CSV table of C-alpha atoms and ligand atoms in Angstrom, one decimal:
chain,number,residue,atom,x,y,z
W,1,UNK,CA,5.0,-17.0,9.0
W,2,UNK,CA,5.0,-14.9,5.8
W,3,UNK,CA,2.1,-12.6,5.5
W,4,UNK,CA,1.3,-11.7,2.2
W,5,UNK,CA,-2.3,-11.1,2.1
W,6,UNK,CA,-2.3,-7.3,3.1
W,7,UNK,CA,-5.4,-6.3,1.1
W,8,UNK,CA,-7.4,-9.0,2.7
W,9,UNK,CA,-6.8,-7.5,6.2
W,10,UNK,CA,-3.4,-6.0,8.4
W,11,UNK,CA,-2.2,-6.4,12.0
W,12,UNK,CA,-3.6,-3.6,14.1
W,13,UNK,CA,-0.8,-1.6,15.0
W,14,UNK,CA,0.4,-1.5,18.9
W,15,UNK,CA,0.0,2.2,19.3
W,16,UNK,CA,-3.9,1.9,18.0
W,17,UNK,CA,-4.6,-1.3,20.3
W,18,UNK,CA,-3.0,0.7,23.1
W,19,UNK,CA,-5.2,3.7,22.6
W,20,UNK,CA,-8.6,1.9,21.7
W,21,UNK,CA,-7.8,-0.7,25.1
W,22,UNK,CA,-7.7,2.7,27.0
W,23,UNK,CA,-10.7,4.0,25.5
W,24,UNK,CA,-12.6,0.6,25.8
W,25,UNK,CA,-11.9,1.1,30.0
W,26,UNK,CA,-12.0,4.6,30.4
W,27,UNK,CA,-14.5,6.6,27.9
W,28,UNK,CA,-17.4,4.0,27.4
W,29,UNK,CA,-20.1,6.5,27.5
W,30,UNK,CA,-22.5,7.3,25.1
W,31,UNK,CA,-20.8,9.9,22.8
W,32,UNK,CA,-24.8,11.2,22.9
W,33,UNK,CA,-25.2,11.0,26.6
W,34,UNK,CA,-25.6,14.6,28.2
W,35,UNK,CA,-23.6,13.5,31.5
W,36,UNK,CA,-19.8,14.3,31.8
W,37,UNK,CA,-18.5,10.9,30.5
W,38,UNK,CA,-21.0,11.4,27.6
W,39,UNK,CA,-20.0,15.0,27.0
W,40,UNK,CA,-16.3,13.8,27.2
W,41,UNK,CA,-16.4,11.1,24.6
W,42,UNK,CA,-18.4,13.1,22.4
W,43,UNK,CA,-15.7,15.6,22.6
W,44,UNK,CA,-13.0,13.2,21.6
W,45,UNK,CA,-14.9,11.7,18.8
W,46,UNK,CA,-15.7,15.1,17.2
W,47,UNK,CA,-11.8,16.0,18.0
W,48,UNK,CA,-11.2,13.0,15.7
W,49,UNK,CA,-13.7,13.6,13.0
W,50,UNK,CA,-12.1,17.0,12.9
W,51,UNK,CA,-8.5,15.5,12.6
W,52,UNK,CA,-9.4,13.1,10.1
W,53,UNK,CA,-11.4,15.7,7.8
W,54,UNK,CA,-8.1,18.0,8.3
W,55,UNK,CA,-5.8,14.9,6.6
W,56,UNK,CA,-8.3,14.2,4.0
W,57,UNK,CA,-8.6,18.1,3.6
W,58,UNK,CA,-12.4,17.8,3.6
W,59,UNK,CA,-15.4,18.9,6.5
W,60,UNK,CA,-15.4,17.3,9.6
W,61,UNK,CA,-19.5,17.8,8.2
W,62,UNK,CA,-18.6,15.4,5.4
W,63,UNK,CA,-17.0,12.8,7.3
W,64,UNK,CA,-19.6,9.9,8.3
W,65,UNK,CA,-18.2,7.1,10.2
W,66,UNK,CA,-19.6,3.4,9.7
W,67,UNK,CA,-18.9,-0.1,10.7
W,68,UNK,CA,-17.5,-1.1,7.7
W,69,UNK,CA,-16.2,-0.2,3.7
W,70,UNK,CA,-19.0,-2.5,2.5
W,71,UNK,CA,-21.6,-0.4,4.5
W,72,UNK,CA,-19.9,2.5,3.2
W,73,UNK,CA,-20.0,1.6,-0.4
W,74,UNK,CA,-24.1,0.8,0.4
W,75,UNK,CA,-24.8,3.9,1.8
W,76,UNK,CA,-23.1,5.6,-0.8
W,77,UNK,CA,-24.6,3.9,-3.6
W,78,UNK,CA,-28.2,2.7,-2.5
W,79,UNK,CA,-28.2,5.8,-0.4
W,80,UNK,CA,-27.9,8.1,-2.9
W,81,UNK,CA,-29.9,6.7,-5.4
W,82,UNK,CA,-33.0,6.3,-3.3
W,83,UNK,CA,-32.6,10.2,-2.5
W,84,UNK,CA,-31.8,11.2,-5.5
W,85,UNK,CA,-34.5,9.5,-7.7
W,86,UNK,CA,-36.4,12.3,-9.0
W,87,UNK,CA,-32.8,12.8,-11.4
W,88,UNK,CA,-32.9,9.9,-13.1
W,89,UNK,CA,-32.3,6.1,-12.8
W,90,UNK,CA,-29.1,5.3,-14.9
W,91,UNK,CA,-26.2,4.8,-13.3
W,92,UNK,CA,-22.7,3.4,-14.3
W,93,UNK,CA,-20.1,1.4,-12.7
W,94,UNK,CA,-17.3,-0.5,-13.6
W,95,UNK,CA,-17.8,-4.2,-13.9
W,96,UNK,CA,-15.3,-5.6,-11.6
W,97,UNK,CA,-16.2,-3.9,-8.3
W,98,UNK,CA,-16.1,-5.2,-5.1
W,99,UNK,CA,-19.4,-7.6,-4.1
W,100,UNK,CA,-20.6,-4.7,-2.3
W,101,UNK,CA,-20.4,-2.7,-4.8
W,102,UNK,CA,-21.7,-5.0,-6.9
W,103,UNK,CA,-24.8,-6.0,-5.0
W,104,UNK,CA,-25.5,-2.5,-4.4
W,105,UNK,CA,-26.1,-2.3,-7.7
W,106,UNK,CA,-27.9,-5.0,-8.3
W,107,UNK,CA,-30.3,-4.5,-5.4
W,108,UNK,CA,-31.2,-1.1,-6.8
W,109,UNK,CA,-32.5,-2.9,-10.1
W,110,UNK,CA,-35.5,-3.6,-7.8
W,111,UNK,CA,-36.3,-0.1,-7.5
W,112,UNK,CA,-36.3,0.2,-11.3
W,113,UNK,CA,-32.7,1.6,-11.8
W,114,UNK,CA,-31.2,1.2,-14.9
W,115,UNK,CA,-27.1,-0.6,-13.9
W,116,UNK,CA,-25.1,-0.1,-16.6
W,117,UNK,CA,-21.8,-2.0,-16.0
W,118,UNK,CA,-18.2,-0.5,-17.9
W,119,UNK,CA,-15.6,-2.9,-19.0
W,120,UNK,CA,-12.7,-2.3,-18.0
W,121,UNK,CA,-9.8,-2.4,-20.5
W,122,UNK,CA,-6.7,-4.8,-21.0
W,123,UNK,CA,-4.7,-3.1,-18.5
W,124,UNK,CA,-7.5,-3.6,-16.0
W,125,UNK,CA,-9.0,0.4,-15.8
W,126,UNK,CA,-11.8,2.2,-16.9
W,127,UNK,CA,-10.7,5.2,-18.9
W,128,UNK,CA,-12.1,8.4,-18.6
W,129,UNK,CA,-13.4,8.7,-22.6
W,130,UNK,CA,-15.5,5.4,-21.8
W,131,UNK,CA,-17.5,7.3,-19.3
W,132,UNK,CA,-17.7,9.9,-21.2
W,133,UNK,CA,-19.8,7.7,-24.0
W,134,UNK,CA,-21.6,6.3,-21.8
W,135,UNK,CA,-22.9,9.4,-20.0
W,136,UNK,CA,-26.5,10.0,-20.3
W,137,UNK,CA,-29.1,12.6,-19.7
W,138,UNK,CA,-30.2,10.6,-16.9
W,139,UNK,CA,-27.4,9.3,-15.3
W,140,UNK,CA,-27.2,10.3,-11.5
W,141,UNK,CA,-24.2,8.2,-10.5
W,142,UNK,CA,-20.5,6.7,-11.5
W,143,UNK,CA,-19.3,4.3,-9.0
W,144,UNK,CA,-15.3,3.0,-9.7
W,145,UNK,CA,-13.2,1.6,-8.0
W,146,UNK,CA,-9.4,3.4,-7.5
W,147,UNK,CA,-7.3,0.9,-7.3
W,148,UNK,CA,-8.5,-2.8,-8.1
W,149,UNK,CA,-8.0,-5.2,-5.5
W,150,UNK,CA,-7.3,-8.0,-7.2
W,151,UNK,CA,-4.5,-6.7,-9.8
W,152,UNK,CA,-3.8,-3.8,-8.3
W,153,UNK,CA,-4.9,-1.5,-11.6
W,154,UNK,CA,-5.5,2.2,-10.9
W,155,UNK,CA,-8.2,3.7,-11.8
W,156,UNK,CA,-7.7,7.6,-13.7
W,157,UNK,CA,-9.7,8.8,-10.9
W,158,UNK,CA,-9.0,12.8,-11.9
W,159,UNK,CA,-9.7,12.3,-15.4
W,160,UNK,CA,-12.8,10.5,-14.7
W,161,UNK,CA,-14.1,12.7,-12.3
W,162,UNK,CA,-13.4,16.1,-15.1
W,163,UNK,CA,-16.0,14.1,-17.6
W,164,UNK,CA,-18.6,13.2,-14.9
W,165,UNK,CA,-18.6,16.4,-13.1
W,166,UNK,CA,-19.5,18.2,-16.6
W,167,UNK,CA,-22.6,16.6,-16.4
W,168,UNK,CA,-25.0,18.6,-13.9
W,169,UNK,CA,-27.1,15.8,-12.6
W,170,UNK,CA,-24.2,13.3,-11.6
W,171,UNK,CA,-22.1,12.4,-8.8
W,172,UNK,CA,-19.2,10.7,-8.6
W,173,UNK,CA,-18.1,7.7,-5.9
W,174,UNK,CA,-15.1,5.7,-5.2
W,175,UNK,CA,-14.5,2.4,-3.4
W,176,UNK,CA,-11.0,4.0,-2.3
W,177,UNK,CA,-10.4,0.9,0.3
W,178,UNK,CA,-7.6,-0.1,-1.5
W,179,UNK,CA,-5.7,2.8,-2.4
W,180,UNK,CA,-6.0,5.2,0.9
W,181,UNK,CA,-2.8,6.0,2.5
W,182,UNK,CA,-0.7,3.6,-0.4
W,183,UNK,CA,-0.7,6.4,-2.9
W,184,UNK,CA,-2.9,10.0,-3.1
W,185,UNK,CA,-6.3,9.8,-2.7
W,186,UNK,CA,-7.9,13.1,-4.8
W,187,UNK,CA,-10.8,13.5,-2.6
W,188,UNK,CA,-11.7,16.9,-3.7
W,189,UNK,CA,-13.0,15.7,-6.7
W,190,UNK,CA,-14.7,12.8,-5.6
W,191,UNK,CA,-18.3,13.1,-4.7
W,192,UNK,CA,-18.5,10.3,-1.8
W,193,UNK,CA,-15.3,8.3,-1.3
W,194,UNK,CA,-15.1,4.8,1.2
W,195,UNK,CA,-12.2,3.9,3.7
W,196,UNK,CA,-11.8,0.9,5.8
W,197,UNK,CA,-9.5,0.9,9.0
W,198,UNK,CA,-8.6,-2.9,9.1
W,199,UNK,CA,-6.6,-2.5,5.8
W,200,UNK,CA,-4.3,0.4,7.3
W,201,UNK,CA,-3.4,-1.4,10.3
W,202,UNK,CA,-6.5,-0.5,12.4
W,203,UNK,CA,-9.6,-2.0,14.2
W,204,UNK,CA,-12.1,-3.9,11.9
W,205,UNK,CA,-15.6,-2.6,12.2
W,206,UNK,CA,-14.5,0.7,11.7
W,207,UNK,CA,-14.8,2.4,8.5
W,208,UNK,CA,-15.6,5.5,7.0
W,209,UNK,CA,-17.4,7.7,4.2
W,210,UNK,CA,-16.5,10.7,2.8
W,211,UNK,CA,-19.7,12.7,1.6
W,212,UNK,CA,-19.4,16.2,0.1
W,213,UNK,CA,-21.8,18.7,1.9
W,214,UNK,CA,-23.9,18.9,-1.2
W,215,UNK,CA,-25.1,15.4,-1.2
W,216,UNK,CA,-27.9,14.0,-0.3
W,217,UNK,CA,-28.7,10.7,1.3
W,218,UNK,CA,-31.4,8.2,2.4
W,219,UNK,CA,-30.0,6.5,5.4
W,220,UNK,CA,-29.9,2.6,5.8
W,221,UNK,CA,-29.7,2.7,8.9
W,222,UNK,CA,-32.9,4.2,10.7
W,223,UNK,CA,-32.0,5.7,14.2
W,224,UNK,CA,-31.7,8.9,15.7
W,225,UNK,CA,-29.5,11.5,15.7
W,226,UNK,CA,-25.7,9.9,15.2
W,227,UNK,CA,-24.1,11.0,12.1
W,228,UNK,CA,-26.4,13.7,10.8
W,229,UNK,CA,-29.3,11.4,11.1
W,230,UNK,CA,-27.5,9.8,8.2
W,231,UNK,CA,-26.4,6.4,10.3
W,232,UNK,CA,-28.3,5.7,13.3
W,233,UNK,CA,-27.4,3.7,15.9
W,234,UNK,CA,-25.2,4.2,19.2
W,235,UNK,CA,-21.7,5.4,18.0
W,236,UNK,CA,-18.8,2.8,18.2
W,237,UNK,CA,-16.9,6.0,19.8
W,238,UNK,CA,-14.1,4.1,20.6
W,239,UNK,CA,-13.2,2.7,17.1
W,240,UNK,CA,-13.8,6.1,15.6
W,241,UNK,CA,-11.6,7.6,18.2
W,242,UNK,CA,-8.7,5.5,17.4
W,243,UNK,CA,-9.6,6.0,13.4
W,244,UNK,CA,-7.7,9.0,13.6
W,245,UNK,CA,-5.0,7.9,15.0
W,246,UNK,CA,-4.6,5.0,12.5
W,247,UNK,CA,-4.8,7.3,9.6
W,248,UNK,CA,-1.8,9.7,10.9
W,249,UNK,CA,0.0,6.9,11.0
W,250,UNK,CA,-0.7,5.5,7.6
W,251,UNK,CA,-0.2,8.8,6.2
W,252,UNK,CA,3.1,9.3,7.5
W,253,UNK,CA,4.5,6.2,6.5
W,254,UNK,CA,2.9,6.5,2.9
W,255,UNK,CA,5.9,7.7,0.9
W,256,UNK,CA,8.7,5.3,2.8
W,257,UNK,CA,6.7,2.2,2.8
W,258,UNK,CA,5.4,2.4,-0.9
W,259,UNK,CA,9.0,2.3,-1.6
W,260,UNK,CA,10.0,-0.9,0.2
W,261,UNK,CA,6.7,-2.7,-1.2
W,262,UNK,CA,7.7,-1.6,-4.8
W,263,UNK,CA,11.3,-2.9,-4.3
W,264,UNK,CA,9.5,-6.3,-3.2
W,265,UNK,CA,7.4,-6.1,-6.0
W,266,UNK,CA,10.2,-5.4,-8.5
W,267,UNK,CA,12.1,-8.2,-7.2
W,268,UNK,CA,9.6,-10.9,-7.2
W,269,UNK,CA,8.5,-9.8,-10.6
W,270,UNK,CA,12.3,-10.0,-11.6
W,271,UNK,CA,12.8,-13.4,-10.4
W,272,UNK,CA,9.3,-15.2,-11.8
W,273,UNK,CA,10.3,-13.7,-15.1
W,274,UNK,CA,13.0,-16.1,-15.4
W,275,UNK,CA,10.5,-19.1,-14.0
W,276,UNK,CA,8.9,-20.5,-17.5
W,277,UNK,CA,6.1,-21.7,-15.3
W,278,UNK,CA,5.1,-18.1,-14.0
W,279,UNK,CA,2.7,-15.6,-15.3
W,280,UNK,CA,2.6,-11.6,-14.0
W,281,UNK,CA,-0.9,-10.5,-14.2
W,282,UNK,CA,-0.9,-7.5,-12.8
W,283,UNK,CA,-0.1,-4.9,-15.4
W,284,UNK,CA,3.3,-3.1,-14.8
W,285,UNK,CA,1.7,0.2,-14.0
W,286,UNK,CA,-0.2,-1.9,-10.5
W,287,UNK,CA,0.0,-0.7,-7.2
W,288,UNK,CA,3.2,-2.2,-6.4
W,289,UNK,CA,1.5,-3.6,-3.1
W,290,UNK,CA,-0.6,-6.2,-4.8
W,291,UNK,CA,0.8,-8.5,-7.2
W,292,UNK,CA,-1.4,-11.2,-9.3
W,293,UNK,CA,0.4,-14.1,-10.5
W,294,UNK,CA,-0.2,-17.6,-12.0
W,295,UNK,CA,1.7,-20.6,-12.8
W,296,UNK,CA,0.3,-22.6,-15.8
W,297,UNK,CA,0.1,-25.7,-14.4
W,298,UNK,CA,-0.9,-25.6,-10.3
W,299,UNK,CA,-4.5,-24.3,-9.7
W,300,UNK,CA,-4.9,-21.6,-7.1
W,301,UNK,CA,-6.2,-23.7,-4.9
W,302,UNK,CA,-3.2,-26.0,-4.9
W,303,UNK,CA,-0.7,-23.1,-5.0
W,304,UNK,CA,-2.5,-21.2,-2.1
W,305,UNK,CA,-2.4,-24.5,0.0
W,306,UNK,CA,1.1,-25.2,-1.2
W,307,UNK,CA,2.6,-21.9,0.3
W,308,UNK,CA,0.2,-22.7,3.0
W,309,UNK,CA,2.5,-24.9,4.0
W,310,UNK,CA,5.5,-23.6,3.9
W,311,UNK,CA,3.9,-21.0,6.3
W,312,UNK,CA,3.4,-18.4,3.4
W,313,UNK,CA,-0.5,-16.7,3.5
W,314,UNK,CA,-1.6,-15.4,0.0
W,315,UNK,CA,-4.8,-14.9,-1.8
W,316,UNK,CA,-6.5,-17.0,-4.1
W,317,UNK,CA,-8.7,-14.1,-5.2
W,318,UNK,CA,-10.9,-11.2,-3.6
W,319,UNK,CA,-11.0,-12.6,-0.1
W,320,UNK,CA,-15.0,-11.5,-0.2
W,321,UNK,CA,-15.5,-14.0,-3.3
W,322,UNK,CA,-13.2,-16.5,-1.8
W,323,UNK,CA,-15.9,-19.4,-1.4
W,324,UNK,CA,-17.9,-18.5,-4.2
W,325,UNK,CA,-16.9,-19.3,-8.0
W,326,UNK,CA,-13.6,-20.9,-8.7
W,327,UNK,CA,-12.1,-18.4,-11.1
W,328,UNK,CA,-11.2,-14.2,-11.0
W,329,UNK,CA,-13.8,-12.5,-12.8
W,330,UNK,CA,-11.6,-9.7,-12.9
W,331,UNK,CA,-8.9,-11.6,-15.0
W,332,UNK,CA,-11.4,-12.7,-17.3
W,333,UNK,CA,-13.0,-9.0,-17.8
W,334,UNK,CA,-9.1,-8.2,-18.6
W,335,UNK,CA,-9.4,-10.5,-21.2
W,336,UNK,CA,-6.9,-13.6,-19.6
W,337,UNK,CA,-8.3,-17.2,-20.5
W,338,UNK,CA,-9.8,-19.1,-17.9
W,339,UNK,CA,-7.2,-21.5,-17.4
W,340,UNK,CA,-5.4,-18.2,-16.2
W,341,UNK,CA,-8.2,-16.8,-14.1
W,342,UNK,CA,-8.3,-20.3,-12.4
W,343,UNK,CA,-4.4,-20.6,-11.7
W,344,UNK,CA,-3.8,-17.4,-10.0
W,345,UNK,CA,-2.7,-16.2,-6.7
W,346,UNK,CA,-2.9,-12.1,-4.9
W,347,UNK,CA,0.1,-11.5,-3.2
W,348,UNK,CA,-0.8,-8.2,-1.1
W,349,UNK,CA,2.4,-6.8,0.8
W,350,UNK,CA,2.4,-4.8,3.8
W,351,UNK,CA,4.2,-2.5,5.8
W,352,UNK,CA,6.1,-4.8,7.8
W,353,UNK,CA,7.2,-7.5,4.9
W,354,UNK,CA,11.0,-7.3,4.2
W,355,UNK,CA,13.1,-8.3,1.2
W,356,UNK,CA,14.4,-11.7,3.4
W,357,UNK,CA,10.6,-13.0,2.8
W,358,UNK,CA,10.7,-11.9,-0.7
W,359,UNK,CA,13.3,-14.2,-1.0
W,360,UNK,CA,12.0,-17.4,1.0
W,361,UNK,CA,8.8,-17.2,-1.6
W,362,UNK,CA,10.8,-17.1,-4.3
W,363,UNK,CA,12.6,-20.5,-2.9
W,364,UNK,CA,9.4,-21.9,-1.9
W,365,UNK,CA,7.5,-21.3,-5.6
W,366,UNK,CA,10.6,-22.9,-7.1
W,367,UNK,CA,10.7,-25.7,-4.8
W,368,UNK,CA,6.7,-26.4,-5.3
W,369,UNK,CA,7.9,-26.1,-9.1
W,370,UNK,CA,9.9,-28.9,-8.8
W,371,UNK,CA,7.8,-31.3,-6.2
W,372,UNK,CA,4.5,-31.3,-8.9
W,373,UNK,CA,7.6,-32.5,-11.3
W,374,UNK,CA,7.8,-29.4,-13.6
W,375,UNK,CA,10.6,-27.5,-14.6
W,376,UNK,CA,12.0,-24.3,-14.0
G,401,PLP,N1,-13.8,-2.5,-1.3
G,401,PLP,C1,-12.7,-3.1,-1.7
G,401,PLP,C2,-12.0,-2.7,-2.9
G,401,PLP,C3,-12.2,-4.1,-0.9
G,401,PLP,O1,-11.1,-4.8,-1.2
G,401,PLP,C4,-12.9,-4.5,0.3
G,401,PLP,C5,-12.4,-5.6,1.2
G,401,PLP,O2,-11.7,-6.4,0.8
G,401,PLP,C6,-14.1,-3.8,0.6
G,401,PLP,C7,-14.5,-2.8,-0.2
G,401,PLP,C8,-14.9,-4.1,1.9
G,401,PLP,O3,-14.2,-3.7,3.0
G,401,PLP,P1,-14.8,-4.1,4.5
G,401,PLP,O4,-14.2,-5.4,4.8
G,401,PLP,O5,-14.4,-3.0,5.4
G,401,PLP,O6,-16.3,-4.2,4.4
């Protein structure tokens, strides 16, 4: 099997399954328990908090652990802007976030905020002198995206960050789930920045927020003491434990895997150039690990069941909108005609994908060409 769909979800690694099957026998006290298992797996969760803060070169204070990058992205976003009321009620974000993002936002309409949503341009960003018109006296929050996980578009996170940070009352969060450990996250100008393990090769249910020591938050979670008081509920020790771990490793690898993906990703947009059927989507400054594409004449859904087939796994869009509405919004906010936004597929490449698969998918688009009777 061919798995391209790396920004939907990775393997866990061996060395992380290892660890967290060790944990799961050995250290299943209560990291809050005053015993000596208690003490000892409270010990090893604040030694990871502490190793994880040191990589993103932030506090262990400002690291809060959670089950998920959607919970992350709610806390951040409804968490904030309950607390944080009294500074105003406008907030901005771009308008092709992920759902939870996007409900986020919409759920705090019924507290009376003000959403207002920033299109993003034809190369699929936000620029930085768009937030900067649409800055208000009010404004308490900018929410974007770094990198887009549908095209693979990234974000001017720095430059955005300069124009919101002049303002005195606002804050500035990014859904960094699918740029962490693929290229530089610059968390120390981001306000309050989400990470998700199971997209780096590690457990899902385990996810993370980074939140600067000067923010505030209303916690969704009601409980007791875990995470500052800011997440309640009995730690998932072992999944945080093993977070660590699964970051190093990303980390390391960063550099010499972005440059196999972007040899992939130079290759398959070399050899569906010279297809008349096939579309690139994704502009050429993407993330080379996610590639949007489209044939004019196969559907998505016929494509994706297509390479199904032939044992390759793609996308049809966002995994999270998958069985919702049959087209990518975020082609059509970059200004692609439906037909377009209706035909495409996400290739997502991993660490483990190899030129050899790059290859087979080639053979297998041209062969599915030339079954549905069209040319090349
Ligand atoms: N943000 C982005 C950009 C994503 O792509 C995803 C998942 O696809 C999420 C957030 C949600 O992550 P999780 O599955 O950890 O909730």
């Amino acid at each position: 099997m061919i798995y391209f769909d790396h920004s939907s979800t990775t393997s866990v690694r061996p060395e992380v399954r290892r660890v967290y099957s060790q944990l799961l026998e050995t250290q299943y006290g209560n990291a809050d328990s005053l015993h000596s298992m208690g003490r000892s797996v409270h010990q090893l969760l604040e030694k990871s908090r502490e190793n994880i803060a040191s990589m993103l070169h932030v506090l262990p204070t400002e690291i809060i652990f959670t089950g998920c990058a959607s919970e992350s992205n709610s806390l951040a976003i409804i968490g904030y802007a309950l607390k944080n009321k009294s500074r105003g009620n406008h907030i901005l974000v771009s308008n092709v976030e992920h759902p939870s993002v996007q409900n986020a936002m919409a759920f705090l309409k019924n507290f009376g905020f003000e959403i207002e949503y920033l299109p993003i341009n034809s190369s699929g960003i936000v620029t930085a002198d768009l937030v900067q018109s649409k800055l208000r006296k009010d404004t308490i929050l900018v929410s974007t995206m770094h990198v887009n996980n549908e095209m693979g578009a990234i974000n001017p996170v720095e430059e955005i960050s300069q124009v919101v940070h002049q303002h005195p009352t606002c804050v500035y969060h990014v859904d960094c789930v699918q740029s962490f450990s693929k290229i530089d996250v610059p968390f120390s100008c981001i306000d309050l920045a989400t990470i998700s393990a199971h997209k780096i090769h590690g457990l899902k249910g385990s996810a993370l927020l980074v939140k600067k020591k000067n923010i505030q938050l209303m916690p969704l979670v009601q409980g007791g003491q875990q995470e500052q008081g800011i997440r309640g509920g009995t730690e998932n020790a072992p999944a945080n434990i093993v977070l660590s771990k699964t970051i190093r490793l990303a980390l390391e690898e960063q550099k010499e895997v972005y440059q196999r993906v972007s040899k992939i990703n130079e290759f398959i947009r070399m050899e569906l150039n010279k297809i008349k059927e096939a579309h690139i989507n994704s502009p050429e400054e993407a993330l080379p690990y996610i590639l949007n594409i489209s044939f004019d004449q196969i559907t998505s859904e016929v494509l994706l069941n297509a390479l199904d087939q032939k044992g390759i796994c793609v996308s049809a869009k966002s995994t999270c909108s998958s069985h919702q509405r049959n087209y990518s919004s975020t082609l059509v906010a970059m200004g692609y005609s439906e037909k377009i936004a209706t035909h495409m597929i996400r290739l997502s490449f991993g660490k483990d994908n190899t030129m050899q698969e790059a290859r087979i998918f080639i053979d297998a688009c041209k062969e599915i060409i030339k079954d549905y009777g069209l040319s090349l």
